[in-house]
Short mmCIF file of C-alpha atoms in Angstrom, two decimals:
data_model
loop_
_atom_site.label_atom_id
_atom_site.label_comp_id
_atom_site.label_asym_id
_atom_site.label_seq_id
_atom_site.Cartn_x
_atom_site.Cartn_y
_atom_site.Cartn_z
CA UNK B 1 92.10 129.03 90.73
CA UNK B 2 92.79 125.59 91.74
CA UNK B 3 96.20 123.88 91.21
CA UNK B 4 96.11 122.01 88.11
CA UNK B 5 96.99 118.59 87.83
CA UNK B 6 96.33 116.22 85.38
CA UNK B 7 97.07 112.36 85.26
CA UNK B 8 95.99 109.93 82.84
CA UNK B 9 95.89 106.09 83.17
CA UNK B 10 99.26 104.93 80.72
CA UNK B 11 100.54 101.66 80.53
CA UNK B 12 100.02 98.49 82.33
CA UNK B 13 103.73 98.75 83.77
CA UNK B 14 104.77 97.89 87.32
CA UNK B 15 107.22 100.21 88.98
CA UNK B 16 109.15 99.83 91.89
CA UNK B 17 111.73 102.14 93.64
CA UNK B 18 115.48 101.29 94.06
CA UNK B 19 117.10 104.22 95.33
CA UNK B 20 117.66 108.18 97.05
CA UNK B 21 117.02 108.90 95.07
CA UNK B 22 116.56 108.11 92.64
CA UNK B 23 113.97 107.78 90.02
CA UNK B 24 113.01 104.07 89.06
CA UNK B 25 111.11 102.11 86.87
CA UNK B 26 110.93 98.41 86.49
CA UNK B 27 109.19 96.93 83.55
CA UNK B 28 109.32 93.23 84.60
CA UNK B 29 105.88 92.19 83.58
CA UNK B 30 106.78 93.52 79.92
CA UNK B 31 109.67 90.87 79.28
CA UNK B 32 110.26 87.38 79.95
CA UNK B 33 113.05 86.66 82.41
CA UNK B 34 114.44 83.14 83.48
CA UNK B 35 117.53 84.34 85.56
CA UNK B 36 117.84 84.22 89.32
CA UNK B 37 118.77 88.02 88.83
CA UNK B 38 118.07 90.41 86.30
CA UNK B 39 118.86 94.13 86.42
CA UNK B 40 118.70 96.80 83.57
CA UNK B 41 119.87 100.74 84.09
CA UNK B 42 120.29 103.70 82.16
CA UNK B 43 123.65 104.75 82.21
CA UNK B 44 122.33 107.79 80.28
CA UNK B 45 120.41 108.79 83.56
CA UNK B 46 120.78 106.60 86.38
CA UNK B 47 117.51 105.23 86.36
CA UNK B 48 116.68 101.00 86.79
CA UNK B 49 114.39 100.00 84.18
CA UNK B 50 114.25 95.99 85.65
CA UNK B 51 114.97 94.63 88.76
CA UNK B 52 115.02 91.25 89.91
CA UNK B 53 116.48 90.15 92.90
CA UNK B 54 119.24 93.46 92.69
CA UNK B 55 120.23 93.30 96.14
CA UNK B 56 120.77 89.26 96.76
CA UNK B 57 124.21 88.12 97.39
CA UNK B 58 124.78 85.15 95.09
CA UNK B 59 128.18 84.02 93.68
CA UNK B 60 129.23 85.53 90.65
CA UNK B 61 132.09 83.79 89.28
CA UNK B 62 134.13 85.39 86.59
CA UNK B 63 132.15 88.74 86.84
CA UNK B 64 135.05 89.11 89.72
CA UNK B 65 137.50 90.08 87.12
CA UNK B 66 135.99 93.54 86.75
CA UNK B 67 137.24 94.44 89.86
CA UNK B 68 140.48 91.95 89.02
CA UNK B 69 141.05 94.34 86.11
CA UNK B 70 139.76 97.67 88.58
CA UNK B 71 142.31 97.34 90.89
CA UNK B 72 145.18 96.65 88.20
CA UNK B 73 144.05 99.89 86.41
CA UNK B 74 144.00 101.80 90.15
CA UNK B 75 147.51 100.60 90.71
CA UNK B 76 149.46 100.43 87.46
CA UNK B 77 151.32 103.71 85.97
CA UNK B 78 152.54 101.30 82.93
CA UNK B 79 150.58 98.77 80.85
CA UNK B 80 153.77 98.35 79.21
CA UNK B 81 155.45 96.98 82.22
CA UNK B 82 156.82 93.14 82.32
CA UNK B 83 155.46 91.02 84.32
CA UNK B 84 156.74 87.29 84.63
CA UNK B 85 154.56 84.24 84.97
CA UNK B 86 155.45 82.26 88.51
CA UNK B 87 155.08 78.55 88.93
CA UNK B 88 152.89 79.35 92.11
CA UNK B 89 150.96 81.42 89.88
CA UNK B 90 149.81 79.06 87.77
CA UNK B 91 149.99 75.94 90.33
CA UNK B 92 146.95 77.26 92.58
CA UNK B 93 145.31 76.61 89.81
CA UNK B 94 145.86 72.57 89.33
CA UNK B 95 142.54 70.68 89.68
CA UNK B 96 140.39 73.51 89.93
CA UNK B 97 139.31 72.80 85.89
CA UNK B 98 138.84 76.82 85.68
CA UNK B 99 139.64 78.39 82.62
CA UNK B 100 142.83 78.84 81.62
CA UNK B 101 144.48 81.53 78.96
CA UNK B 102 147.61 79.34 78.09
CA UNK B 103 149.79 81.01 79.91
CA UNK B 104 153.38 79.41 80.76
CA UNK B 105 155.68 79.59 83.93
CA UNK B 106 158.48 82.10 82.75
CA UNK B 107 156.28 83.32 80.28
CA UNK B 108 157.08 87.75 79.68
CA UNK B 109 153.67 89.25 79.13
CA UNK B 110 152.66 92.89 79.47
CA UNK B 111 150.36 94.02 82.26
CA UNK B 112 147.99 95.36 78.80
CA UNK B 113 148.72 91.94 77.42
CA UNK B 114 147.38 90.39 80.35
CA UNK B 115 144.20 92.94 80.85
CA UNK B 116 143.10 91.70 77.41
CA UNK B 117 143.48 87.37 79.05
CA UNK B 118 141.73 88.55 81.53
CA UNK B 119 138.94 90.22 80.49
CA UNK B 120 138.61 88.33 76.85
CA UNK B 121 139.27 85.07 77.48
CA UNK B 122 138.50 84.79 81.07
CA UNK B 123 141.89 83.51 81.90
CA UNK B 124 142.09 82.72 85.84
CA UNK B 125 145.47 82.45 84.90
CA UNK B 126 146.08 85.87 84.46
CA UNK B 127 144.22 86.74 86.88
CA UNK B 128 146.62 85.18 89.47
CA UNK B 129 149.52 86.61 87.60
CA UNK B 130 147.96 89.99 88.35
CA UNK B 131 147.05 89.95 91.57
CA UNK B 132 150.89 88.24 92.48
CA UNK B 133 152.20 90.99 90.52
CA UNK B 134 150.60 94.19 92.12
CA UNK B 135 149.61 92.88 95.32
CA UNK B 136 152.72 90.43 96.47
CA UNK B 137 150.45 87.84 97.64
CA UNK B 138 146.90 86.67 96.39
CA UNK B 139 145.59 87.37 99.55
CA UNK B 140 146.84 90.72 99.29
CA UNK B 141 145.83 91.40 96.43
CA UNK B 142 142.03 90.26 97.08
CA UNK B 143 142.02 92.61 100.15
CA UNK B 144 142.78 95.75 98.05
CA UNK B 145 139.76 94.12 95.80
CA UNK B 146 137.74 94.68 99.07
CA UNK B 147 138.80 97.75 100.14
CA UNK B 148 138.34 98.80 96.26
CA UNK B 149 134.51 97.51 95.98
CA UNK B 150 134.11 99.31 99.94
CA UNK B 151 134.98 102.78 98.63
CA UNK B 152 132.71 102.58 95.69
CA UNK B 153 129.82 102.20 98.41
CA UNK B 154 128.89 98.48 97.73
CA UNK B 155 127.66 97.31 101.27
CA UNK B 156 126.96 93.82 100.35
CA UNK B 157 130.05 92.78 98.13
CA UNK B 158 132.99 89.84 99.23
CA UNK B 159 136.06 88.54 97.54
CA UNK B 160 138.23 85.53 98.81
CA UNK B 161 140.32 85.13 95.02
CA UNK B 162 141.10 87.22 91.58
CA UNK B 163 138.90 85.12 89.44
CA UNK B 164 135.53 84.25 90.91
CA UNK B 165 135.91 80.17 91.36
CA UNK B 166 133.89 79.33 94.05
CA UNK B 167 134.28 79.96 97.71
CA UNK B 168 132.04 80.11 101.00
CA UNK B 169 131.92 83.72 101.32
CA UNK B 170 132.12 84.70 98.34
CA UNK B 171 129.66 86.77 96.38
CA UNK B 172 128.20 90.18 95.25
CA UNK B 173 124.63 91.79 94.38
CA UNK B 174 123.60 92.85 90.49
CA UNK B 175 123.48 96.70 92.21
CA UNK B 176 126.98 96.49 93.49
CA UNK B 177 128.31 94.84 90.53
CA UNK B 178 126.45 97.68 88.25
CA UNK B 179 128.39 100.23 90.71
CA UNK B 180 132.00 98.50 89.48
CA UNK B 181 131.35 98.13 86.35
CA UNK B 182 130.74 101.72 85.54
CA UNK B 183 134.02 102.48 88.05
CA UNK B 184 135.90 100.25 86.02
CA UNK B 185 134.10 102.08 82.15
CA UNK B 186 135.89 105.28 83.34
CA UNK B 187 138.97 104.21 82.00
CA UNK B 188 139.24 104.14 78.37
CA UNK B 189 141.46 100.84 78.13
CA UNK B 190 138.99 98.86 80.22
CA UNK B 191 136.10 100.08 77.96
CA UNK B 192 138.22 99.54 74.62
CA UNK B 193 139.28 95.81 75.74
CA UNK B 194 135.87 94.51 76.63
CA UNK B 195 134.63 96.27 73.82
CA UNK B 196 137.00 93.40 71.56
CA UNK B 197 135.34 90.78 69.85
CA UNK B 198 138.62 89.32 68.77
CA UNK B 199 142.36 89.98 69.63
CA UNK B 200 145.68 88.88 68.37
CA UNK B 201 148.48 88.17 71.62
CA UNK B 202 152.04 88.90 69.97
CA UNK B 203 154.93 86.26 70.65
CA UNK B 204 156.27 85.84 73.93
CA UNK B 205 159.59 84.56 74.66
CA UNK B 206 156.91 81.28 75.89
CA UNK B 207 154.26 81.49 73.65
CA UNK B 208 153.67 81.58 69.52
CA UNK B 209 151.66 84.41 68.67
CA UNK B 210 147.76 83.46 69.18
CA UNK B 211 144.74 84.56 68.60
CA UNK B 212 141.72 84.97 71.65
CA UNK B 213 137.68 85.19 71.27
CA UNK B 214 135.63 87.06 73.65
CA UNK B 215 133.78 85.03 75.74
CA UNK B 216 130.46 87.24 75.44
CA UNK B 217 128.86 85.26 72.88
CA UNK B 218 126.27 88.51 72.03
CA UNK B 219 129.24 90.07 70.92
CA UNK B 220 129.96 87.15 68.41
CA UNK B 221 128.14 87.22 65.06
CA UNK B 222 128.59 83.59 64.67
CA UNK B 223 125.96 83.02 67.22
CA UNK B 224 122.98 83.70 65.77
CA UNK B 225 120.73 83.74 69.02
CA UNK B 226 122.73 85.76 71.07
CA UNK B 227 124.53 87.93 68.81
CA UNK B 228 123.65 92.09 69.21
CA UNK B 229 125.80 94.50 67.29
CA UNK B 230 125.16 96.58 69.92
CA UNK B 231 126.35 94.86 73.09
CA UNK B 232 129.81 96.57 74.08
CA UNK B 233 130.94 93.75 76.40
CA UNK B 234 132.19 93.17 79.84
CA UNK B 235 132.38 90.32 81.40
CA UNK B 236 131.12 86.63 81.35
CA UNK B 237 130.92 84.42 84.54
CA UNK B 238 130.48 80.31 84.54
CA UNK B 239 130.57 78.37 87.34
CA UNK B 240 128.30 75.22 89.32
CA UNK B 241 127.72 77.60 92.15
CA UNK B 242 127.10 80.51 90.03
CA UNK B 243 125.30 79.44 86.79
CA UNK B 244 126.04 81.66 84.01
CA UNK B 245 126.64 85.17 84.48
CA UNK B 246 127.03 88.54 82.29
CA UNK B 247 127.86 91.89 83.11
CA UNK B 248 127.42 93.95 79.90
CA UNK B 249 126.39 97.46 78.09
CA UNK B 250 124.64 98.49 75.03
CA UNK B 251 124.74 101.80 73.34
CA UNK B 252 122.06 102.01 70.37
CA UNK B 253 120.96 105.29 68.80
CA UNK B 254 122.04 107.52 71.13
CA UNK B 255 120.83 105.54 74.47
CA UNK B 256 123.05 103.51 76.90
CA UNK B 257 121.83 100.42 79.17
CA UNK B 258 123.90 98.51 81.20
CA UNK B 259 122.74 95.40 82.34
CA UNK B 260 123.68 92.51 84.61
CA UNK B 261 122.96 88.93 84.66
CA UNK B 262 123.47 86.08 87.19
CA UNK B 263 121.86 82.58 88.13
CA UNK B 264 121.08 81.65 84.74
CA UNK B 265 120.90 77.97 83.64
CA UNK B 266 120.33 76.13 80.25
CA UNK B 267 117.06 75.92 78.45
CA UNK B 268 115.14 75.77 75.11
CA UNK B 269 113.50 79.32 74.83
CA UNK B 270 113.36 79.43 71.49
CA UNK B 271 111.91 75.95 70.54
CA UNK B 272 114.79 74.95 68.52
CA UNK B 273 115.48 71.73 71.36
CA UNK B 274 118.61 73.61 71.73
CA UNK B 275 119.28 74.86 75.41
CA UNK B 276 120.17 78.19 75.44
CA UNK B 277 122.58 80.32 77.89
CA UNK B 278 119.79 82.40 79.80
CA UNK B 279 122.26 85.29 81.36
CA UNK B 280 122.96 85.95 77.10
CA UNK B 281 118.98 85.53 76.72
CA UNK B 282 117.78 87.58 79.29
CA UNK B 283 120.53 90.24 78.72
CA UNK B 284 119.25 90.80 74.55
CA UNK B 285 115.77 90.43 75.99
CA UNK B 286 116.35 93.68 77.88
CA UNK B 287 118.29 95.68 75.86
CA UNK B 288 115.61 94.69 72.69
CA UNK B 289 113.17 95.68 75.07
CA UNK B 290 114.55 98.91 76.11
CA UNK B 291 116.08 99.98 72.55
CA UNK B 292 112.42 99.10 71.05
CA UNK B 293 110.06 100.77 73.54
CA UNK B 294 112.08 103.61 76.08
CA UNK B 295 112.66 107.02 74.62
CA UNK B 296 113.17 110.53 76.00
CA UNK B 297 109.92 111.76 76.73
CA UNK B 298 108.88 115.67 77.53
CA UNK B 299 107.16 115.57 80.65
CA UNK B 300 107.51 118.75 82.35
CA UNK B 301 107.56 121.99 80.05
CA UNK B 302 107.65 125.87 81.36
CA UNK B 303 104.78 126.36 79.63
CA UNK B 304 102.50 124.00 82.19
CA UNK B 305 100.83 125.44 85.08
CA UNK B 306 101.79 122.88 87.77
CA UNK B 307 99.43 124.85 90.46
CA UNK B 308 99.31 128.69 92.04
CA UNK B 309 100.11 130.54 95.37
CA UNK B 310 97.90 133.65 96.63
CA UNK B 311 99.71 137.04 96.23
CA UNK B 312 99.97 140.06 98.69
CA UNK B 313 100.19 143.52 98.24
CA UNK B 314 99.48 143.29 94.04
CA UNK B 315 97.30 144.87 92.62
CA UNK B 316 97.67 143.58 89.17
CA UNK B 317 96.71 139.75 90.61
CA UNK B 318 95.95 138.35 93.61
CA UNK B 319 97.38 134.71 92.59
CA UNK B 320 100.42 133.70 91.14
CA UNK B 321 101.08 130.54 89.13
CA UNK B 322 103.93 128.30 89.10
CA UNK B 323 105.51 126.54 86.68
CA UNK B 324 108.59 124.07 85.80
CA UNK B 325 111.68 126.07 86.09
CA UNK B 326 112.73 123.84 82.82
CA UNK B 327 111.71 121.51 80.59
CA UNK B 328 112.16 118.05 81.89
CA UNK B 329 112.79 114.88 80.03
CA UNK B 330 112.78 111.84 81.35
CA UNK B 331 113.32 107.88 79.84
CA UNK B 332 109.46 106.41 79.66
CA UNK B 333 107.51 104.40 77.41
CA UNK B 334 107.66 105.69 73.36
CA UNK B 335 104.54 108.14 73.45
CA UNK B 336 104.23 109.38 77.35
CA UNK B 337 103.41 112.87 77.32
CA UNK B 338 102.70 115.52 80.03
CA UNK B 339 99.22 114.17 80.59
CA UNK B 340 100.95 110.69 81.61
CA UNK B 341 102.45 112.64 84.63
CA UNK B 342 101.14 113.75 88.31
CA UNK B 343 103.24 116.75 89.24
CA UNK B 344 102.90 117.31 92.96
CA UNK B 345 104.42 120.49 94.77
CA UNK B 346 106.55 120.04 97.97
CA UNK B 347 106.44 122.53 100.67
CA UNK B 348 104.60 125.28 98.56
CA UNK B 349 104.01 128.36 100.04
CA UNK B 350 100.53 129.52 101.17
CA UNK B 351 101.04 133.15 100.27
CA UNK B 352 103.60 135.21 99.58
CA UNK B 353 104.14 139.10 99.29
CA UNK B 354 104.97 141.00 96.11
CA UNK B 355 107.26 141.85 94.46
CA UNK B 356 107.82 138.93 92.79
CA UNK B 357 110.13 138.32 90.01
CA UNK B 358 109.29 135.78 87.05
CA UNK B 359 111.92 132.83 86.89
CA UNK B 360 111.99 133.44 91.18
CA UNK B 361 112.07 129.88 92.75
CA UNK B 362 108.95 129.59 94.65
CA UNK B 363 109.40 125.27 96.38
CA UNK B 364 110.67 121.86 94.67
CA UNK B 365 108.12 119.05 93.25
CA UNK B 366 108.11 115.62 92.47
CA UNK B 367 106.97 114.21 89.27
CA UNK B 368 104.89 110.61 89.60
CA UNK B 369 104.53 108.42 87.04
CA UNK B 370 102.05 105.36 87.57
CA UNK B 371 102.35 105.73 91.18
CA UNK B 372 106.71 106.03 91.29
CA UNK B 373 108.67 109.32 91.57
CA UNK B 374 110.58 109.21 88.48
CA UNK B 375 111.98 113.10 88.80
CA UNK B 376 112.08 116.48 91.33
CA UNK B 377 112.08 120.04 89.51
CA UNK B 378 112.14 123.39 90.77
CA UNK B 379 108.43 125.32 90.52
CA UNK B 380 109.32 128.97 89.50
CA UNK B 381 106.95 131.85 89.40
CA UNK B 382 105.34 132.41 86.12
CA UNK B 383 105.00 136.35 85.96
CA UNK B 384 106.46 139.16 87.90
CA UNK B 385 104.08 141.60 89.78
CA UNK B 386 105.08 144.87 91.98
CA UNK B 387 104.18 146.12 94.79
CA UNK B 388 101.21 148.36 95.48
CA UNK B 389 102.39 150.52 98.37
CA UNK B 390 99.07 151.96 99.38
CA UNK B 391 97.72 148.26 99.48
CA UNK B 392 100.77 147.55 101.81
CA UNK B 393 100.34 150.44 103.87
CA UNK B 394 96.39 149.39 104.39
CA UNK B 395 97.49 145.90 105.24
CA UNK B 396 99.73 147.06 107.93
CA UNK B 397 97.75 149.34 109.34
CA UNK B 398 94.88 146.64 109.30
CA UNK B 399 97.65 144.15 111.01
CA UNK B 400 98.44 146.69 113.56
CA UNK B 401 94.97 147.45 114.34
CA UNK B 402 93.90 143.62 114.49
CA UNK B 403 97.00 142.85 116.47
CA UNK B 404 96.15 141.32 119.90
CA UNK B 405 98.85 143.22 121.89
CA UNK B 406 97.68 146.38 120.00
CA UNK B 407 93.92 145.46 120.78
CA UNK B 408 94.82 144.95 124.60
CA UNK B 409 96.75 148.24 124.52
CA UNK B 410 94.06 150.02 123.08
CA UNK B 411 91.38 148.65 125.85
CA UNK B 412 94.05 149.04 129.03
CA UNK B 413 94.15 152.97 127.23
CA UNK B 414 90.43 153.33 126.87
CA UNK B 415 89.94 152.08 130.44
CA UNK B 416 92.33 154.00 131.83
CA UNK B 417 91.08 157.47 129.81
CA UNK B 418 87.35 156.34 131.17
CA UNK B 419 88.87 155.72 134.65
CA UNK B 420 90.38 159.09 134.51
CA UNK B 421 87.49 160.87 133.52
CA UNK B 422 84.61 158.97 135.77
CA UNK B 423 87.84 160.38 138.58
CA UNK B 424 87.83 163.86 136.74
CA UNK B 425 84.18 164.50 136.90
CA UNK B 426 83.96 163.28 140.82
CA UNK B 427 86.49 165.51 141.48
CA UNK B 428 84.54 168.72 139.65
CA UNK B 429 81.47 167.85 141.67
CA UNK B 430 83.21 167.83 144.79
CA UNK B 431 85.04 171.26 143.86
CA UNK B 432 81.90 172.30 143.08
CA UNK B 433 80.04 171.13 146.37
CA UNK B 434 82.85 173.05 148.56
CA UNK B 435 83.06 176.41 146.34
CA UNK B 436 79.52 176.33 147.04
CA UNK B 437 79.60 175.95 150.27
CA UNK B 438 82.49 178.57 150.86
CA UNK B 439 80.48 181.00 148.83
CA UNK B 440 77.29 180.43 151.46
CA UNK B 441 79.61 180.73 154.71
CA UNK B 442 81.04 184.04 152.82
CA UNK B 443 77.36 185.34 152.48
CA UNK B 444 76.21 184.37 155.72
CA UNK B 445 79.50 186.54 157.33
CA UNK B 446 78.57 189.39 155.73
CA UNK B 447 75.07 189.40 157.13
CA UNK B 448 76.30 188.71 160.06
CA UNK B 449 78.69 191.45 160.13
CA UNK B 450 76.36 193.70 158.95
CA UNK B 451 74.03 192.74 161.98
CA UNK B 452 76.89 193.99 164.55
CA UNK B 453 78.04 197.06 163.37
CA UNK B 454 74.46 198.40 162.84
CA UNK B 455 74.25 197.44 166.60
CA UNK B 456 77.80 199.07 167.26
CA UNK B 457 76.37 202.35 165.90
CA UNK B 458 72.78 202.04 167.34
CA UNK B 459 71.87 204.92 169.43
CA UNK B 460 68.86 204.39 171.62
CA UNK B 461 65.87 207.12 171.69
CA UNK B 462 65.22 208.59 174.71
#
């Protein structure tokens, strides 16, 4: 039987590869996208579902506070702690125009206190605070923001300041920033304070007690075109070299997306001569996208022959099929089914000897869809078999006696026996030449001796 494999023509979708993989998809040509970069995983499994421009290094402005807020978290053992608000804090700030939380020189905030200016409001004043606080100097601080994105593995990531104003050399990639972000959701305070739409800063000994608004406007039901009650957060990003920026997740019956924004300008998308913020456009563009038409999709089940091997020594079958070690689901287009899917062994076997035990690993494979490896599985054998002794025995004997050596053997032996006896059967003929011959000079001695001793007792007649 040949190895079956079916694959049917599905979607007009591009798909592209982004890592070891990893499995990728990219759905571009299915939504409208006016950033400079766009990028859209699962954080369910890892996969990208769109990717624009992922690996270019752009400036990324406030997005910089993730790692800001990464570092803190890395460093602190108590939110609670005091920290006070310097004058050189604050005054490396004057004339930049950046965005400022209100904070005052003096001022007694908590390090929690000034997690949620930070990462709420977008206060480059806090930021500052922070990094003075937990790194001595700024330029301390920005190194250990270095080292921090470094041991995460993002190759193509720069800091030269806390808040993401722009610099020269300073910049990041959608990938790497992806890479922080979910560093940064690991800790339960970071997802809880990006997660806040609204929050209340108690009295300081500087300050009256205040109220902040997240910057993520899709987080904000007041604004109607942006607004998702499903966007978790993180982190907004505005500047002239940057354009406007968003880092952000979704979770939405029981699927998570994180997605990342940056390059986005001002336009009228939605032909209301209002221009809108394209990073919050093309961020609910996604995530509608994704939420409306991705699902969990069976596309590998143990019941699916996947292709077969040829079996030794059985004599119940002399082929043996192979199957999915386990059901395999992966995050495609609402409807895909096993049919959708090109299932192609790696390194399988040509033959193999019984017994064989069902469930027994017999190679790996890799599962295509529309021309991109979306997933590798394990091929198992589908039945066990025993072994038929008397069929082994036979195909031993018939691998001895087809051997080369034992062919060579056997004609150096047959020569040698047929040498020997061509030798054996000179040899008799020459014994029996000379016994001959011996047995003639014997007769002719005994005449001969005859002959004298007649003559010895001849008496002559008178």
């Amino acid at each position: 039987m040949k190895k079956m494999i079916i694959f049917l023509t599905v979607f007009v979708l591009i798909f592209t590869s982004a890592a070891p993989m990893a499995s990728a998809r990219n759905y571009l040509s299915s939504v409208e996208l006016n950033c400079d970069v766009d990028y859209l995983i699962s954080l369910d499994t890892g996969a990208v579902i769109m990717s624009k421009n992922e690996n270019k290094k752009v400036p990324i402005a406030s997005v910089t506070k993730i790692t800001t807020a990464l570092v803190v978290l890395q460093k602190c053992k108590d939110l609670s702690e005091v920290v006070t608000v310097t004058s050189t804090a604050l005054h490396t700030l004057d004339g930049t125009g950046s965005s400022l939380s209100g904070l005052k020189v003096g001022e007694e905030v908590t390090v929690l206190q000034l997690l949620h200016l930070l990462l709420i409001a977008s206060g480059n004043d806090a930021a500052v605070t922070l990094a003075e606080h937990f790194g001595g100097t700024q330029e301390q601080f920005v190194s250990m923001m270095n080292e921090c994105a470094a041991s995460l593995g993002c190759k193509d990531t720069h800091y030269n300041n806390p808040h993401g104003l722009d610099t020269k050399d300073g910049y990041s990639t959608a990938h790497d920033i992806a890479i922080i972000a979910q560093a940064a959701l690991k800790y339960d305070v970071f997802t809880k304070i990006v997660g806040t739409a609204n929050y209340t800063v108690e009295q300081t000994n500087k300050n009256q007690k205040r109220s902040i608004v997240n910057t993520n406007s899709t987080m904000n039901p007041t604004y109607l075109s942006y607004y998702r009650s499903y966007v978790k957060g993180i982190k907004t990003g505005t500047t002239d070299g940057a354009g406007y920026c968003l880092t952000s997740y979704a979770t939405k019956n029981g699927y998570t997306y994180l997605a990342v924004t940056l390059g986005g300008d001002r336009r009228d998308t939605d032909g209301d001569t209002i221009g809108e913020n394209q990073a919050f456009m093309d961020t609910i563009r996604m995530y509608d996208w994704a939420f409306t038409n991705l699902s969990y999709e069976l596309i590998a089940s143990t019941s699916r022959m996947v292709s077969e091997v040829k079996v030794n020594y059985s004599k119940k079958t002399d082929h043996m099929r192979l199957v999915p070690e386990k059901d395999v689901r992966a995050l495609l287009p609402t409807g895909t089914n096993e049919g959708s899917v090109l299932i192609e062994p790696v390194d399988k076997p040509d033959e193999v000897n019984a017994p064989i035990k069902a469930g027994d690993f017999a190679c790996k494979a890799k599962i295509y869809f529309a021309d991109s490896e979306i997933a590798q599985i394990n091929l198992v054998y589908a039945e066990s078999v025993s072994k038929n002794y008397l069929m082994f025995v036979l195909a031993k004997l018939k691998n001895v006696i087809t051997n080369p050596v034992f062919i060579v053997l056997m004609v150096a032996l047959v020569s040698t026996a047929l040498a020997y006896a061509v030798y054996m059967f000179k040899m008799n003929i020459k014994r029996t030449k000379k016994k001959n011959k011996l047995r003639l000079v014997k007769i002719n001695d005994m005449d001969n001796g005859k002959r004298i001793k007649s003559r010895r007792n001849y008496t002559p007649r008178h």
